[in-house]
mmCIF file of C-alpha atoms in Angstrom:
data_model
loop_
_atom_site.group_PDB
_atom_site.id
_atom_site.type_symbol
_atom_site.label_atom_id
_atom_site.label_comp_id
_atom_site.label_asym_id
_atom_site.label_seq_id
_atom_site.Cartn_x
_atom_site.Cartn_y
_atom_site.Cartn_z
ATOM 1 C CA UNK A 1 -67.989 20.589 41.647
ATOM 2 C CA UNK A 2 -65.130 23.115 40.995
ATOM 3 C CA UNK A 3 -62.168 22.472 43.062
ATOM 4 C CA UNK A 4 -58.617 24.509 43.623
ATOM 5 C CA UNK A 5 -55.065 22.090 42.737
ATOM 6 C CA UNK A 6 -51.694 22.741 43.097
ATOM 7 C CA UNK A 7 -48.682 21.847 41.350
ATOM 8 C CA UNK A 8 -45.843 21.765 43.017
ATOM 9 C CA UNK A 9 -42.032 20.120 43.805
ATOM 10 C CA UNK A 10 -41.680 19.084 47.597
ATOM 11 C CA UNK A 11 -37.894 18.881 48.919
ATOM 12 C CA UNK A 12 -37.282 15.984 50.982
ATOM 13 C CA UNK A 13 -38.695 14.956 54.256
ATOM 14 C CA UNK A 14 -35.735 16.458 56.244
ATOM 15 C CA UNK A 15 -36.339 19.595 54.881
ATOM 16 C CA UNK A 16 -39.696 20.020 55.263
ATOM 17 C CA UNK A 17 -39.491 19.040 59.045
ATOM 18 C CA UNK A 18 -36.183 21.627 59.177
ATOM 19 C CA UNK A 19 -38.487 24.555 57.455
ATOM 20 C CA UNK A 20 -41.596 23.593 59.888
ATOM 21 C CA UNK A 21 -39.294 24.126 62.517
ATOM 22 C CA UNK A 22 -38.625 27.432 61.426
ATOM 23 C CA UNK A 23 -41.907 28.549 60.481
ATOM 24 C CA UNK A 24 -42.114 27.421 64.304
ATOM 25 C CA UNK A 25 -39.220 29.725 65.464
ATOM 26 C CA UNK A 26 -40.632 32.690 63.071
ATOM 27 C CA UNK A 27 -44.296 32.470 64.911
ATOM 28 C CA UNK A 28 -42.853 32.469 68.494
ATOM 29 C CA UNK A 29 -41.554 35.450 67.814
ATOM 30 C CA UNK A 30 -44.559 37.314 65.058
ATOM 31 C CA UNK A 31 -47.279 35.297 65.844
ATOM 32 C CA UNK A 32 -49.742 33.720 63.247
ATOM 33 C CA UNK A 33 -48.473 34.083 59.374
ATOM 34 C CA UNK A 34 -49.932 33.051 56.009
ATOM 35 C CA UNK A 35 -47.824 30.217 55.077
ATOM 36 C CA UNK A 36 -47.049 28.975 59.152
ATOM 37 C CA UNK A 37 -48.920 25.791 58.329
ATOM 38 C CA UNK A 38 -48.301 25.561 54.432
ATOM 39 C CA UNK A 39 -45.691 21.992 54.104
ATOM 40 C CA UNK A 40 -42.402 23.653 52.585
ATOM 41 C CA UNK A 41 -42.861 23.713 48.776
ATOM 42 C CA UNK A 42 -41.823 25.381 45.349
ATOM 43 C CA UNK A 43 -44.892 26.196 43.978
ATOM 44 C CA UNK A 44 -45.298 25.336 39.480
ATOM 45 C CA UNK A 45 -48.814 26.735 39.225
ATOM 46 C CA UNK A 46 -52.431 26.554 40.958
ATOM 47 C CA UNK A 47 -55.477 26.206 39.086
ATOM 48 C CA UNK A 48 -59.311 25.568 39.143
ATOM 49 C CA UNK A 49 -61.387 22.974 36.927
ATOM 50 C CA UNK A 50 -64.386 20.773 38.059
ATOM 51 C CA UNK A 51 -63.566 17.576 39.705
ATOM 52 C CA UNK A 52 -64.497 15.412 37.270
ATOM 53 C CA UNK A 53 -62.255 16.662 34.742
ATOM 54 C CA UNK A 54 -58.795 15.711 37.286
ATOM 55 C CA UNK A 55 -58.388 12.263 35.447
ATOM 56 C CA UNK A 56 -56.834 14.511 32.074
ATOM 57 C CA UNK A 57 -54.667 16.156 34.195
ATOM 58 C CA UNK A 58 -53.240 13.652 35.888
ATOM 59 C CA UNK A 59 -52.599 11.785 32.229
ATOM 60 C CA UNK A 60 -51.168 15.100 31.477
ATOM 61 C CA UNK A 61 -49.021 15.480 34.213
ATOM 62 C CA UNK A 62 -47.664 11.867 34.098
ATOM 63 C CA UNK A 63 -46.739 12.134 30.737
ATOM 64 C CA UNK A 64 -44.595 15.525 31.091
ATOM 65 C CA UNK A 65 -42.945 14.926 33.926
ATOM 66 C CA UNK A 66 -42.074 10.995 32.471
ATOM 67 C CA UNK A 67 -39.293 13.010 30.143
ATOM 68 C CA UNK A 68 -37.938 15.071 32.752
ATOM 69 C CA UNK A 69 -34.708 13.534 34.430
ATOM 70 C CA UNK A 70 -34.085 14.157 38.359
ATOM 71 C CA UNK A 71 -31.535 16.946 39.105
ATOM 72 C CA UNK A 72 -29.816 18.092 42.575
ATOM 73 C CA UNK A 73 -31.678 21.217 44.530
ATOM 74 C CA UNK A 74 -29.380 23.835 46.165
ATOM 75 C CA UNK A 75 -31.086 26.046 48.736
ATOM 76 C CA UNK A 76 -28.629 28.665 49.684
ATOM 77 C CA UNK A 77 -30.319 32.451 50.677
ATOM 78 C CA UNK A 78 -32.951 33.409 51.974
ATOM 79 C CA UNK A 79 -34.967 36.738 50.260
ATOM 80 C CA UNK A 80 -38.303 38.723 50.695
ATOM 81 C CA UNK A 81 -40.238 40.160 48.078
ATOM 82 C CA UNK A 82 -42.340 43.214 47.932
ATOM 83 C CA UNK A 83 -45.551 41.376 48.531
ATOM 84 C CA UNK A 84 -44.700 40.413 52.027
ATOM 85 C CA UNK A 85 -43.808 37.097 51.231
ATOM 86 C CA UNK A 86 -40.364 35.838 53.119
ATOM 87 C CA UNK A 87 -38.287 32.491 51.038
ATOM 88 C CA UNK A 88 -35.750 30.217 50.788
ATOM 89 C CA UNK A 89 -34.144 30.435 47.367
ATOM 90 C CA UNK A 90 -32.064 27.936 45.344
ATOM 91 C CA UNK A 91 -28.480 28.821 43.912
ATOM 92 C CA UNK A 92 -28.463 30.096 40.198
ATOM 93 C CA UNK A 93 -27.864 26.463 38.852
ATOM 94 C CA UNK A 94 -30.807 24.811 40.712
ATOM 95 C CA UNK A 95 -33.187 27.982 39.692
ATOM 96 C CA UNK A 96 -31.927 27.072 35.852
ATOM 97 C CA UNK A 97 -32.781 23.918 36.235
ATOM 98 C CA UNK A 98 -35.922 24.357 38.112
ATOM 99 C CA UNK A 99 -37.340 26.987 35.681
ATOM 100 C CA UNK A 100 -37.686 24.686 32.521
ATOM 101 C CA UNK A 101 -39.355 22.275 34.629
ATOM 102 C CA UNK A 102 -41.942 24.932 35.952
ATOM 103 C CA UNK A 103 -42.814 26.159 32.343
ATOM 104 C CA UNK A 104 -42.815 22.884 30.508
ATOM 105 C CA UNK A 105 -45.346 21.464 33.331
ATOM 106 C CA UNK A 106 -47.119 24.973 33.124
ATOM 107 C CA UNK A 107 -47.536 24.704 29.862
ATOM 108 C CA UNK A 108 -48.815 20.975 29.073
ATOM 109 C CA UNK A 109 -51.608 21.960 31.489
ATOM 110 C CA UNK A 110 -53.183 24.044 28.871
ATOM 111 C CA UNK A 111 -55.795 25.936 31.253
ATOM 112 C CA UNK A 112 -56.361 29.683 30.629
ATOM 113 C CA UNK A 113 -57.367 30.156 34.436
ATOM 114 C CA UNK A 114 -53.178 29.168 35.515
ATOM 115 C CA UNK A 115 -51.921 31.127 38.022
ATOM 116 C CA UNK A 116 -48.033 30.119 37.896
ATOM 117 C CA UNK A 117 -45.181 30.776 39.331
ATOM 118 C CA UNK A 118 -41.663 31.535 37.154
ATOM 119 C CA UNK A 119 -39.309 32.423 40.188
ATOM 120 C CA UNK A 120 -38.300 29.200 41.689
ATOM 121 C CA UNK A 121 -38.696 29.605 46.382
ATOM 122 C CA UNK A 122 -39.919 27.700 49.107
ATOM 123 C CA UNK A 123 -42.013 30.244 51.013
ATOM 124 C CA UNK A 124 -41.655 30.764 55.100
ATOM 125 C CA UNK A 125 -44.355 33.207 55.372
ATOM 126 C CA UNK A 126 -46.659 35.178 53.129
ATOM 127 C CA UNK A 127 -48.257 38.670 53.228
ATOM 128 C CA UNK A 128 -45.538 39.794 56.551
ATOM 129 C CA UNK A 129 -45.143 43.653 57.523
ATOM 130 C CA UNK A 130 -42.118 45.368 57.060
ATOM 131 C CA UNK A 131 -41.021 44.497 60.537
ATOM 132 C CA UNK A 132 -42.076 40.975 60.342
ATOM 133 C CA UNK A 133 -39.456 40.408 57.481
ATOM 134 C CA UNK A 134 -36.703 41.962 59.191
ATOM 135 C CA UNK A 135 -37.149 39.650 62.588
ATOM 136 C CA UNK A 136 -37.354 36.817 59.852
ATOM 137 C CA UNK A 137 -34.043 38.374 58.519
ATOM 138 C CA UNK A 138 -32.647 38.458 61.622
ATOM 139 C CA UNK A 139 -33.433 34.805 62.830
ATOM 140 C CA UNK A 140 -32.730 33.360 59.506
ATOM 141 C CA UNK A 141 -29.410 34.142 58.330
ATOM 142 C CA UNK A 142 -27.527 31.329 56.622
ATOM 143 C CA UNK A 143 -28.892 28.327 54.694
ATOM 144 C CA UNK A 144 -27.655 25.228 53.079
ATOM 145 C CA UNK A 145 -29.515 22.201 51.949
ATOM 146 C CA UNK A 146 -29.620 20.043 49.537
ATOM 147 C CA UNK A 147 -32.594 17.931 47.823
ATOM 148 C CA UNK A 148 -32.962 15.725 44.817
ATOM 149 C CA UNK A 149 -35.722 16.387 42.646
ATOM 150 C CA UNK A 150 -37.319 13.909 41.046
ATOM 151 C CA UNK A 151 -41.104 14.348 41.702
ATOM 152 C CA UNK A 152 -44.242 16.352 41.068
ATOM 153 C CA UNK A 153 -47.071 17.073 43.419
ATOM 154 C CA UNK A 154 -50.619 17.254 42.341
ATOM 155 C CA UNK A 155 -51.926 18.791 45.706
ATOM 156 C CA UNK A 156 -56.211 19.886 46.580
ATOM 157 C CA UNK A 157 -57.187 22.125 48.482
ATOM 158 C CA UNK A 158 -59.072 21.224 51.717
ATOM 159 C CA UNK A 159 -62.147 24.150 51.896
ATOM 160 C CA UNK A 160 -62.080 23.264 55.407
ATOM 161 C CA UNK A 161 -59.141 23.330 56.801
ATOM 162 C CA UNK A 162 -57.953 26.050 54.067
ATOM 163 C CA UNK A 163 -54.989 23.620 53.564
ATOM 164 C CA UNK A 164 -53.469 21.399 50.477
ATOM 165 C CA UNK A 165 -53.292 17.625 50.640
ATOM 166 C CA UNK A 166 -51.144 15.611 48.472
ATOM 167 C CA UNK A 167 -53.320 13.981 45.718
ATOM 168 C CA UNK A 168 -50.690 11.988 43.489
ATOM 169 C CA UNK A 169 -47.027 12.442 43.339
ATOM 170 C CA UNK A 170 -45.324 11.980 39.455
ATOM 171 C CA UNK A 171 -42.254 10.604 39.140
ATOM 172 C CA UNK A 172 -39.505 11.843 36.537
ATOM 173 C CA UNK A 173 -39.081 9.081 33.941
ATOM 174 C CA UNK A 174 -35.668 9.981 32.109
ATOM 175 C CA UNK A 175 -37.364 9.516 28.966
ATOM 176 C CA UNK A 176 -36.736 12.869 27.241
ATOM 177 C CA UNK A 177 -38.860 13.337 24.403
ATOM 178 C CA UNK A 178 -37.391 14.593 20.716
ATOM 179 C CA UNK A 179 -37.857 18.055 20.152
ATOM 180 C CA UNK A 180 -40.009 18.537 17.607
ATOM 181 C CA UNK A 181 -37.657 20.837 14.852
ATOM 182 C CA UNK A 182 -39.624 22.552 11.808
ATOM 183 C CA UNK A 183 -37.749 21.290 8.793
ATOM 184 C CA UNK A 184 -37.842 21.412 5.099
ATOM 185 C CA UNK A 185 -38.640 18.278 2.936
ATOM 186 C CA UNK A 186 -36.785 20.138 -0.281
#
């Protein structure tokens, strides 16, 4: 049976409670929101493949993220884009960090059916009005945490409760492999 994944980095514990609390805050004040009950995440990429094919992709995910070495996660502004969708962004050095990371793992999936993601954010709330994002604006104003990132989540999605659960988590292994450098024997 085909089923949806998710890749994706989770901050720490403290910070998804902190951003559940403000997905809270946000919905006392808008109501409902896509997103209000998504666990604070920066999404890699989502794809589809039959169930019984998971096992390769796991192997494949264990062995990319074995040469990637943990790194320090600044979330420092909040942003909106144009599809209604209202984030917490990371500085410029955590988003250059966090970019190689998304397209190497994007990339050793080798699915044509990848829907990824290349701008680094943990999302609040999805698909908001206009007015929505400025009351998000205007009860969100300053941010500043921290995380260490040093894991990958392979996350499924629950057809019933229209909700990902955490499937396997991959830790970085600090085992960076050799580029591989075209060279001439002569």
């Amino acid at each position: 049976m085909e089923k949806k994944y998710s890749v994706v980095i989770h901050p720490s514990k403290e910070i998804i409670d902190s951003i559940k609390t403000m997905k809270e805050d946000l919905a006392s004040k808008i109501g409902w929101f896509n997103s209000k009950n998504s666990v604070a995440h920066i999404t890699i990429c989502e794809f589809k493949i039959d169930e019984s094919q998971i096992g390769k992709f796991k192997q494949k995910l264990f062995k990319i993220t074995d040469t990637f070495t943990p790194f320090n996660v600044h979330l420092n502004h909040f942003g909106a884009y144009d599809s209604g969708a209202f984030f917490i962004g990371p500085d410029e050095d955590s988003k250059a960090n966090l970019k190689p990371i998304m397209k190497k793992t994007q990339n050793s999936m080798q699915l044509s059916n990848l829907t990824k993601s290349s701008d680094p954010h943990i999302s609040i709330g999805r698909k908001l009005s206009p007015e929505s994002i400025k009351i998000a604006n205007d009860l969100f104003t300053t941010i500043d945490m921290h995380f260490l990132c040093d894991t990958i989540i392979l996350r499924e999605l629950d057809p019933i409760k229209k909700q990902f659960f955490v499937l396997e988590t991959f830790p970085f292994g600090s085992n960076p492999q050799p580029e591989l450098i075209q060279g001439s024997l002569f």
